[in-house]
Amino acid sequence: MEIKRKDHGTKGMFTAIEDGAQMGEMTYVWADDDTIMIDHTEVSPQYEGRGIGKSMFMEAVKFAREKEIKIIPLCVFAKTMFERFPQTCDVLRS
């Protein structure tokens, strides 16, 4: 599985791809120059239970650390991931 990031101006997404098939996506919106808001996470039903959402979340955290930006979790999944993995809270915008 590969996680790719695409940025389209004020919006962007992380997509999980395997063998050319999109398995899931996590979308975000730039709130300002140093903050993204994760607003939606979705995994295709046939790929659920394989940790794809977590992989996309961890890639978003990695991206935030590399770019020295913060994340505002608007979707329930992203909020839950920050609660489940407190070691990622360094990129959480409070």
mmCIF file with all atom_site columns, C-alpha atoms in Angstrom, residues 1 4 17 19 23 28-30 33 36 39-40 46-50 60 62-63 72 78 80 86 92:
data_model
loop_
_atom_site.group_PDB
_atom_site.id
_atom_site.type_symbol
_atom_site.label_atom_id
_atom_site.label_alt_id
_atom_site.label_comp_id
_atom_site.label_asym_id
_atom_site.label_entity_id
_atom_site.label_seq_id
_atom_site.pdbx_PDB_ins_code
_atom_site.Cartn_x
_atom_site.Cartn_y
_atom_site.Cartn_z
_atom_site.occupancy
_atom_site.B_iso_or_equiv
_atom_site.pdbx_formal_charge
_atom_site.auth_seq_id
_atom_site.auth_comp_id
_atom_site.auth_asym_id
_atom_site.auth_atom_id
_atom_site.pdbx_PDB_model_num
ATOM 1  C CA . MET A 1 1  ? 0.000   0.000  0.000  1.00 0.00 ? 1  MET A CA 1
ATOM 2  C CA . LYS A 1 4  ? -0.055  9.705  -1.739 1.00 0.00 ? 4  LYS A CA 1
ATOM 3  C CA . ILE A 1 17 ? -3.523  3.037  -3.181 1.00 0.00 ? 17 ILE A CA 1
ATOM 4  C CA . ASP A 1 19 ? -2.240  -2.243 -7.191 1.00 0.00 ? 19 ASP A CA 1
ATOM 5  C CA . MET A 1 23 ? -8.547  2.006  -0.984 1.00 0.00 ? 23 MET A CA 1
ATOM 6  C CA . TYR A 1 28 ? -8.258  18.347 4.338  1.00 0.00 ? 28 TYR A CA 1
ATOM 7  C CA . VAL A 1 29 ? -8.582  22.092 3.907  1.00 0.00 ? 29 VAL A CA 1
ATOM 8  C CA . TRP A 1 30 ? -5.845  24.645 4.576  1.00 0.00 ? 30 TRP A CA 1
ATOM 9  C CA . ASP A 1 33 ? -0.411  28.856 6.058  1.00 0.00 ? 33 ASP A CA 1
ATOM 10 C CA . ILE A 1 36 ? -4.774  21.989 7.933  1.00 0.00 ? 36 ILE A CA 1
ATOM 11 C CA . ASP A 1 39 ? -12.579 17.121 7.352  1.00 0.00 ? 39 ASP A CA 1
ATOM 12 C CA . HIS A 1 40 ? -13.301 13.631 6.033  1.00 0.00 ? 40 HIS A CA 1
ATOM 13 C CA . GLN A 1 46 ? -13.886 -4.032 0.927  1.00 0.00 ? 46 GLN A CA 1
ATOM 14 C CA . TYR A 1 47 ? -10.700 -2.691 2.561  1.00 0.00 ? 47 TYR A CA 1
ATOM 15 C CA . GLU A 1 48 ? -12.049 -1.961 6.060  1.00 0.00 ? 48 GLU A CA 1
ATOM 16 C CA . GLY A 1 49 ? -10.246 -3.486 9.021  1.00 0.00 ? 49 GLY A CA 1
ATOM 17 C CA . ARG A 1 50 ? -6.787  -3.327 7.427  1.00 0.00 ? 50 ARG A CA 1
ATOM 18 C CA . ALA A 1 60 ? -0.878  13.306 7.732  1.00 0.00 ? 60 ALA A CA 1
ATOM 19 C CA . LYS A 1 62 ? 4.286   12.917 9.316  1.00 0.00 ? 62 LYS A CA 1
ATOM 20 C CA . PHE A 1 63 ? 3.465   15.625 6.760  1.00 0.00 ? 63 PHE A CA 1
ATOM 21 C CA . ILE A 1 72 ? -7.377  20.544 13.374 1.00 0.00 ? 72 ILE A CA 1
ATOM 22 C CA . ALA A 1 78 ? -9.210  12.034 13.033 1.00 0.00 ? 78 ALA A CA 1
ATOM 23 C CA . THR A 1 80 ? -10.425 9.504  17.617 1.00 0.00 ? 80 THR A CA 1
ATOM 24 C CA . PRO A 1 86 ? -1.340  10.714 22.223 1.00 0.00 ? 86 PRO A CA 1
ATOM 25 C CA . LEU A 1 92 ? -2.708  18.922 17.170 1.00 0.00 ? 92 LEU A CA 1
#
